[in-house]
Short mmCIF file of C-alpha atoms in Angstrom, two decimals:
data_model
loop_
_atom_site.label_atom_id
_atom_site.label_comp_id
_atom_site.label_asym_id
_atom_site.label_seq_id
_atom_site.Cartn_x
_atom_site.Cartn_y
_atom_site.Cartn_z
CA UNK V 21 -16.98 7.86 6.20
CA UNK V 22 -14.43 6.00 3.87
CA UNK V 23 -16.87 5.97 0.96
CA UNK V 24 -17.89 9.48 1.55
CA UNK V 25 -14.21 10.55 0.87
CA UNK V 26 -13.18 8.58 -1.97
CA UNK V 27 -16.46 9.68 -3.69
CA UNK V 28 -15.23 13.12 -2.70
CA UNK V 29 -11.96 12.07 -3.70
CA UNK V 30 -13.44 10.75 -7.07
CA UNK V 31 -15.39 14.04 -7.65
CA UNK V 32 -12.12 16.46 -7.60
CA UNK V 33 -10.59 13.94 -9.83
CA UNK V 34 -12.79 14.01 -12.01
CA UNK V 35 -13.30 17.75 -11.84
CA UNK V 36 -9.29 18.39 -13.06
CA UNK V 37 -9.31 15.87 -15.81
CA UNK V 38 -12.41 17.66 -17.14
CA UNK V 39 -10.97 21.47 -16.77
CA UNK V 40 -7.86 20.03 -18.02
CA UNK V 41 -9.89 18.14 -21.07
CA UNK V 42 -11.44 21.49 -21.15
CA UNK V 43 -8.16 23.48 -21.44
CA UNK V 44 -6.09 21.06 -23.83
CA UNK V 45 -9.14 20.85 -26.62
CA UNK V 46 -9.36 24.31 -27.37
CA UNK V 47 -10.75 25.32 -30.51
CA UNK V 48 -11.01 28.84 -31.19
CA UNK V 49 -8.79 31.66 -30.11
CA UNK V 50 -9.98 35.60 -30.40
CA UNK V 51 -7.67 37.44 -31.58
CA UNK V 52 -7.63 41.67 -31.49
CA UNK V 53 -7.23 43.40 -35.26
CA UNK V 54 -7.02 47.12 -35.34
CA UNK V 55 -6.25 50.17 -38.09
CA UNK V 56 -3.67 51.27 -35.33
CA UNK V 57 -1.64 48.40 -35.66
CA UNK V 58 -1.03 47.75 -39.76
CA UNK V 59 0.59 43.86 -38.45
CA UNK V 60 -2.58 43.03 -36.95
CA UNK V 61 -4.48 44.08 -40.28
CA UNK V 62 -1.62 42.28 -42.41
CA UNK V 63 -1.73 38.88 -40.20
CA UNK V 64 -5.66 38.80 -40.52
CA UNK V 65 -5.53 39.07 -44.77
CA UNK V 66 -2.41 37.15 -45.39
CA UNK V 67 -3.37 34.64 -42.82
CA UNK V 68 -0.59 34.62 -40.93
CA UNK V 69 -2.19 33.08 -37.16
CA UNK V 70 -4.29 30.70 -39.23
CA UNK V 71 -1.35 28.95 -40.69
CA UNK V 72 0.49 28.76 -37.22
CA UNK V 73 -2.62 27.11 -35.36
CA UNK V 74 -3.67 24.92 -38.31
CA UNK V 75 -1.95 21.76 -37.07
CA UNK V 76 -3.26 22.25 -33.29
CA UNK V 77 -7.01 21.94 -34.51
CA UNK V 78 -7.80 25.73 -33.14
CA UNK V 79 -9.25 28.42 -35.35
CA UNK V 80 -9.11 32.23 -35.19
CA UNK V 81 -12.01 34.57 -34.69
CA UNK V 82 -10.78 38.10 -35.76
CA UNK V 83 -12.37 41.23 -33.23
CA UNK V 84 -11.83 44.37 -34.54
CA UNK V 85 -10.65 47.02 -31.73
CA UNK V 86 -11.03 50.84 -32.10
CA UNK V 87 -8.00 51.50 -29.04
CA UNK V 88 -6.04 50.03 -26.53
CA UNK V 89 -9.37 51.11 -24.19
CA UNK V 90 -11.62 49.10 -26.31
CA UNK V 91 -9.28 45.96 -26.35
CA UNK V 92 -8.61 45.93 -22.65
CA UNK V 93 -12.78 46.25 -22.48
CA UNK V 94 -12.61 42.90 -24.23
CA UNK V 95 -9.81 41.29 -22.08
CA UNK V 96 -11.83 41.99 -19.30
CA UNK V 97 -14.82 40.85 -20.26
CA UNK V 98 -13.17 38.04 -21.75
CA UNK V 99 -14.84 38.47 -25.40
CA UNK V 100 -11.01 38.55 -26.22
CA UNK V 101 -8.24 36.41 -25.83
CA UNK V 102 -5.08 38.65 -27.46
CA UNK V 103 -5.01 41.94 -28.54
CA UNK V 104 -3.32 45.29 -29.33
CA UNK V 105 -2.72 47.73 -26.83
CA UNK V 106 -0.17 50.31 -25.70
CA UNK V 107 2.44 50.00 -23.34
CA UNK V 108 1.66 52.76 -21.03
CA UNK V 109 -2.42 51.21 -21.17
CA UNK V 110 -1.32 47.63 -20.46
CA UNK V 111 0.45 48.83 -16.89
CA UNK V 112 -2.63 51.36 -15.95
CA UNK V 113 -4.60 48.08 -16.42
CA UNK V 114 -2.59 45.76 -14.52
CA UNK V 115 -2.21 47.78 -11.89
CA UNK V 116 -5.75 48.35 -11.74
CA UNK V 117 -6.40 44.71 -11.52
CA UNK V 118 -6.95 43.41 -15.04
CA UNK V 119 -4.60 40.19 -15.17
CA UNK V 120 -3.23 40.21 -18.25
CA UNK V 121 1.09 40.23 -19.82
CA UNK V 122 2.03 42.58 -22.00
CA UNK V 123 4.20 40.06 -24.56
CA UNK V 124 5.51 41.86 -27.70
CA UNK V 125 6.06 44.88 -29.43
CA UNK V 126 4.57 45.56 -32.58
CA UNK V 127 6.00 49.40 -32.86
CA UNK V 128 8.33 51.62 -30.40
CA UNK V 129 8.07 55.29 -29.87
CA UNK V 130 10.71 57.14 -29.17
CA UNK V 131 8.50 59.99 -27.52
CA UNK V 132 5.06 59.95 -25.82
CA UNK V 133 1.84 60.32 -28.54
CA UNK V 134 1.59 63.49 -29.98
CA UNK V 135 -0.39 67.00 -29.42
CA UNK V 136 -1.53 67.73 -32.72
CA UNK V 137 -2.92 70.91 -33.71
CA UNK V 138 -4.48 72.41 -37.16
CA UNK V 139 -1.66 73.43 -39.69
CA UNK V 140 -3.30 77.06 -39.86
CA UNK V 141 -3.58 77.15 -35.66
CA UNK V 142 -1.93 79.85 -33.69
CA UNK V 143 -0.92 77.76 -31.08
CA UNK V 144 3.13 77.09 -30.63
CA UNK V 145 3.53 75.77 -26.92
CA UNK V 146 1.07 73.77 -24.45
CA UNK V 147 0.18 76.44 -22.54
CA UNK V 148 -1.39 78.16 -25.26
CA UNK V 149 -3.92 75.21 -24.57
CA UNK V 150 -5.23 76.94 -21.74
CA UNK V 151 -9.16 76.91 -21.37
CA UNK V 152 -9.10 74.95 -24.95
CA UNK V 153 -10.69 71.86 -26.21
CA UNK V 154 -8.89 68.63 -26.67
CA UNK V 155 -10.02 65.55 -27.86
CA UNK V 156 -8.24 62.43 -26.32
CA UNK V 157 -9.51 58.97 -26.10
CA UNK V 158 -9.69 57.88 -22.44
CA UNK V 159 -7.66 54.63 -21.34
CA UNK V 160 -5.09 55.33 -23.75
CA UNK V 161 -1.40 56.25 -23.87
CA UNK V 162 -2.51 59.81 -26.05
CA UNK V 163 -4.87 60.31 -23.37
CA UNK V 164 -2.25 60.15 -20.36
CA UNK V 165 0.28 61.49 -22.56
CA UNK V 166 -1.89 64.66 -22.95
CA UNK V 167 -2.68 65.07 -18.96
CA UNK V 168 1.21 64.25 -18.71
CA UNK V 169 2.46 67.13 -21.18
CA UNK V 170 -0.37 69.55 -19.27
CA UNK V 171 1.26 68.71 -16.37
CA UNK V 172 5.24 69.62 -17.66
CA UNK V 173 3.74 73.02 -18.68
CA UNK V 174 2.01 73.43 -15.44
CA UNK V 175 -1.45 73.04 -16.47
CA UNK V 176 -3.99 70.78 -14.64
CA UNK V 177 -6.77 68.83 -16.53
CA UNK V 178 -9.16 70.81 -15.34
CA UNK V 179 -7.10 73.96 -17.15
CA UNK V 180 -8.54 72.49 -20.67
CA UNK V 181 -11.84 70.72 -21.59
CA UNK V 182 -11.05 66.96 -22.80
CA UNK V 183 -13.40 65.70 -25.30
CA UNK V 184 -13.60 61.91 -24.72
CA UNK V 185 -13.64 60.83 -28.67
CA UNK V 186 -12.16 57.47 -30.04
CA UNK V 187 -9.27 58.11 -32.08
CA UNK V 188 -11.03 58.71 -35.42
CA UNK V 189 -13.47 61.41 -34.15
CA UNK V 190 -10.70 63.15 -32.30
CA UNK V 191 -9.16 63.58 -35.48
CA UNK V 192 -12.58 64.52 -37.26
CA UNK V 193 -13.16 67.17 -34.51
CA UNK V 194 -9.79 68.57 -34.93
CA UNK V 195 -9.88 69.40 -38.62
CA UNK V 196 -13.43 70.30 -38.07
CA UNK V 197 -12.69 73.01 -35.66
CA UNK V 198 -14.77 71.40 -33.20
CA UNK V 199 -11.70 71.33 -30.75
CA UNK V 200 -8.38 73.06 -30.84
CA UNK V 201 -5.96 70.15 -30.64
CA UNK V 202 -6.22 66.32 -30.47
CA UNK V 203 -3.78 64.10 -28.80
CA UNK V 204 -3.36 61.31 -31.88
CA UNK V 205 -2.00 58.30 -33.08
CA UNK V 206 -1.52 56.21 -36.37
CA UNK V 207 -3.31 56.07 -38.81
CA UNK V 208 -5.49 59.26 -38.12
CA UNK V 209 -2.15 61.49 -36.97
CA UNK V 210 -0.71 60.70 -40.87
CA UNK V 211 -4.11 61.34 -42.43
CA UNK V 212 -4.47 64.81 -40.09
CA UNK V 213 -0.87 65.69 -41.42
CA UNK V 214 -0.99 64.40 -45.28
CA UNK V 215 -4.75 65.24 -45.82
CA UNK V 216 -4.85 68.28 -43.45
CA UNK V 217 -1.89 69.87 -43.00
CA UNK V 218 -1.88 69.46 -39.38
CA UNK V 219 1.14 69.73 -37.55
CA UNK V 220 2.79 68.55 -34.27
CA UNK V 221 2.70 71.16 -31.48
CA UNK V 222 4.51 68.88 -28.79
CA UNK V 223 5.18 64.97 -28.12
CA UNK V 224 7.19 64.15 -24.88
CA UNK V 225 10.70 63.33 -25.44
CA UNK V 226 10.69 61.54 -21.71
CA UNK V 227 8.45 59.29 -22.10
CA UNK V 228 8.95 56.73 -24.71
CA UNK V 229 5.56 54.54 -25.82
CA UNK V 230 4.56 52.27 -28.64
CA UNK V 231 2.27 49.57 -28.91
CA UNK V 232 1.95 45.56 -29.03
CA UNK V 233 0.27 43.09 -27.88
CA UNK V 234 -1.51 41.99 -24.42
CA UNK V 235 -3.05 38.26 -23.53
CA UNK V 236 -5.32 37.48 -20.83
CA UNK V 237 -2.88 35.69 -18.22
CA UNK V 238 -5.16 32.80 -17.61
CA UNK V 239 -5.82 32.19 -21.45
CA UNK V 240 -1.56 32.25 -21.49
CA UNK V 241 -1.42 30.11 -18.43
CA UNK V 242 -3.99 27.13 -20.29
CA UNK V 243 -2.63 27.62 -23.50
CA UNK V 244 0.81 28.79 -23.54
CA UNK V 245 1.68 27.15 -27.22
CA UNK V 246 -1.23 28.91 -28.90
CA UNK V 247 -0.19 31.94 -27.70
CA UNK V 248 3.37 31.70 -29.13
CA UNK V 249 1.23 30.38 -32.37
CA UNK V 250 -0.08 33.70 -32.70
CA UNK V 251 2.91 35.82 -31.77
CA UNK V 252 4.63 33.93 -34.51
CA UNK V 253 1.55 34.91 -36.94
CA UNK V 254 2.43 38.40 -36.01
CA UNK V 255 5.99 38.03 -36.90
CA UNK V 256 5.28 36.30 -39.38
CA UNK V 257 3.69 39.66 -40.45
CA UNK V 258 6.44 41.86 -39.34
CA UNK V 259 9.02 40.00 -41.43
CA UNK V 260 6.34 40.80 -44.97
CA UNK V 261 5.96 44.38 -44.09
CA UNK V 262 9.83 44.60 -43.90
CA UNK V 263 10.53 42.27 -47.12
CA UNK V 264 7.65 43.43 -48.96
CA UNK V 265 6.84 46.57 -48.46
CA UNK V 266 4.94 47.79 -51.79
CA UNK V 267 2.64 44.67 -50.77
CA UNK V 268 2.16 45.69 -47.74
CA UNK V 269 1.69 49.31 -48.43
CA UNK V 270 -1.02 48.73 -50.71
CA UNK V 271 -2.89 45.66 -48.19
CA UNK V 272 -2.71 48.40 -45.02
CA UNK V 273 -4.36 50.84 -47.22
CA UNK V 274 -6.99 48.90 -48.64
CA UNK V 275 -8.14 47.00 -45.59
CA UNK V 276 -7.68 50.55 -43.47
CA UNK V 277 -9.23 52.46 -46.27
CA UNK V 278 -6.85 55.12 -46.58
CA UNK V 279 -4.22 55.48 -49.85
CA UNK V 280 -1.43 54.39 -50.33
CA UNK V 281 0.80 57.62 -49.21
CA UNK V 282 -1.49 57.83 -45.59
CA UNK V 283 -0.22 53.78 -45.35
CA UNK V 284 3.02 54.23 -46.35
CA UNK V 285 3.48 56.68 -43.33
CA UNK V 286 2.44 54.92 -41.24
CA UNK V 287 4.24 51.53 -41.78
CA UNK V 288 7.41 53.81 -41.19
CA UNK V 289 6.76 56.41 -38.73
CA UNK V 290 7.69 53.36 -35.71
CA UNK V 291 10.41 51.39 -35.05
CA UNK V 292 9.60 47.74 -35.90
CA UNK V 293 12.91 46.38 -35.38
CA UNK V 294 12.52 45.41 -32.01
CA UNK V 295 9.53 43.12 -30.93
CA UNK V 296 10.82 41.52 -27.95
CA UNK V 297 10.66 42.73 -24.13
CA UNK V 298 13.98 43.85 -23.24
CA UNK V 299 15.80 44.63 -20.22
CA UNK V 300 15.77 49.02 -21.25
CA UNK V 301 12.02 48.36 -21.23
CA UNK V 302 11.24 47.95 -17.29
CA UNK V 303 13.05 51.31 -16.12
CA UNK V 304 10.87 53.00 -19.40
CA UNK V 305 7.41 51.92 -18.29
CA UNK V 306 8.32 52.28 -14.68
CA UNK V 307 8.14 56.11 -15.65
CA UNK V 308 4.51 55.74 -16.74
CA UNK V 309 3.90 53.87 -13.62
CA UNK V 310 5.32 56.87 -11.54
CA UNK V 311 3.41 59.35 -13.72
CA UNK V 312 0.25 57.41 -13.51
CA UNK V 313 0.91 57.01 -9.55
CA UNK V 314 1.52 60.84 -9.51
CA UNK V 315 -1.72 61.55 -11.02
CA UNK V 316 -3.65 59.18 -8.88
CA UNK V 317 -4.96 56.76 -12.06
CA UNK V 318 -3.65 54.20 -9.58
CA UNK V 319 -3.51 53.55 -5.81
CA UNK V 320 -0.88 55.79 -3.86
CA UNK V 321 0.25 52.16 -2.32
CA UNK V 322 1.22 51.18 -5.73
CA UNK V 323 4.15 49.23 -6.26
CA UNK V 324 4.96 50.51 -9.49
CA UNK V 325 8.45 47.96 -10.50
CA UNK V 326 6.09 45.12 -9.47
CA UNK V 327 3.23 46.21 -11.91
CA UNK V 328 6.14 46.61 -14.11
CA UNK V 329 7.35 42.78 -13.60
CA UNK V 330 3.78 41.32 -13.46
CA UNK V 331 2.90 42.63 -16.84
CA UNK V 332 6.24 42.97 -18.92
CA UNK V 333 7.01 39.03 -19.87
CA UNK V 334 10.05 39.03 -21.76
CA UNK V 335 10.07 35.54 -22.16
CA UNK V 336 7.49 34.43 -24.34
CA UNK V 337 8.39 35.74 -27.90
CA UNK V 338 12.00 34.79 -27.33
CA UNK V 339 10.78 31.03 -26.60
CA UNK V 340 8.51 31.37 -29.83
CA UNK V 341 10.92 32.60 -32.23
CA UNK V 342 13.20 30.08 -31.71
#
């Protein structure tokens, strides 16, 4: 019986030195790049995350994302270590069971994402929506912004017809005439102003969004110093926009293939200032918790300050940047 245990014994030891062999040799981190997020793009061509990780051994394997629904795909199916998401998308999926921290800001919004209709359209409030088409891109913040500005004007989603397009094809199907209004985001909501006179017909002063960036809580729990590598990458990227920004103008456009005005836009329309969690950020996202609680996206037994706490970690970039 003696032997039998220490072999036991021997076995579990052996099994933790090898996951934790496992965790410390890490050599390649995926990291999320998107057109939606110009520091992502300017990180992956300057090289930003490379240069961080290069003394730890661990290389970077860029996956491009097409939304904050496509990124948390990855996360979940753990093709994807880091990536860009919203706010308001990084609570719906924590508190639908996706384990993952929601760790920096790479833009603030002061309003929810914008209703966007054609320049020429007749349309002046949201309830001239009724019975229309609208593309949105499910598992976004546009998407629940849309279903949340319906809701202020008294309109149900069943009131419209969403068209489930990614981001680019919303915008497509807008100038198209394919739908009547598109609930957007950067870069498509500059091109659909710049390029096609399209014009904002509402964006929810109550419920303040933006975007950053979302890690896979057991990737931050094995490697918590690669993941403050990165963030630092993306800094490092925030700081060039800000000191350079002809440079960066002109890399955004040419790796998002748009011109230089459409890139321009967009590297100012959000407030970069600000890329760490802060304490006004909790009682903000709360609000999208209640709102998404209201709407059943998530369980009426939802404890929507926990979600809050489990997925907002202001600690991280603050311990990076130092």
């Amino acid at each position: 019986m003696r032997s039998v245990l220490i072999a036991g014994a021997f076995a579990s030891a052996l099994a933790f030195v090898s996951s934790f062999t496992w965790a410390s040799e890490l050599k390649e981190v995926r990291v999320g790049f998107s057109s939606i997020v110009p520091e992502t793009l300017i990180a992956k061509e300057k090289g930003f995350v490379e240069e961080q990780l290069r003394a730890k051994g661990v290389t970077v394997r860029w996956v491009e994302s097409l939304g904050s629904n496509k990124t948390l795909e990855f996360l979940r199916g753990k093709s994807l270590d880091i990536g860009p998401t919203s706010v308001a998308s990084a609570f719906l999926a924590r508190a639908n069971g996706t384990p993952i921290k929601y760790v920096y800001w790479t833009a603030r919004q002061a309003t929810g994402a914008p209703i966007i209709v054609r320049g020429d359209s007749p349309y002046r409030s949201v309830t001239d929506l009724r019975g229309k088409k609208i593309a949105a891109t499910p598992g976004t913040g546009p998407y629940i912004s849309l279903i949340a500005a319906l809701r202020k004007y008294g309109l149900k989603a069943d009131d419209v017809e969403i068209v489930g397009l990614q981001h680019p094809q919303g915008r497509a199907a807008l100038i198209s005439g394919s739908v009547e209004a598109w609930a957007g985001l950067e870069p498509d909501w500059s091109i659909a102003e710049l390029k096609s006179h399209a014009r904002v017909l509402f964006a929810d002063p109550d419920l303040a969004d933006g975007g950053g960036v979302d890690v896979r809580q057991e990737f931050l729990e094995q490697h918590p110093d690669v993941v403050k590598a990165v963030l630092q990458g993306f800094e490092q990227a925030r700081l060039y926009a800000r000191d350079n920004t002809k440079e960066a103008i002109s890399l955004v456009a040419e790796t998002s293939k748009v011109d230089d005005t459409i890139a321009a836009n967009v590297l100012k329309r959000y407030d970069k200032s600000a890329p760490a969690i802060r304490e006004s950020d909790f009682p903000a996202l709360a609000k999208w918790g209640e709102l998404y609680k209201s709407l059943g996206s998530v369980p009426a037994s939802t404890d929507v300050k926990a979600i809050v706490r489990d997925v907002l970690d202001p600690s991280l970039f603050a311990e990076a940047s130092n």
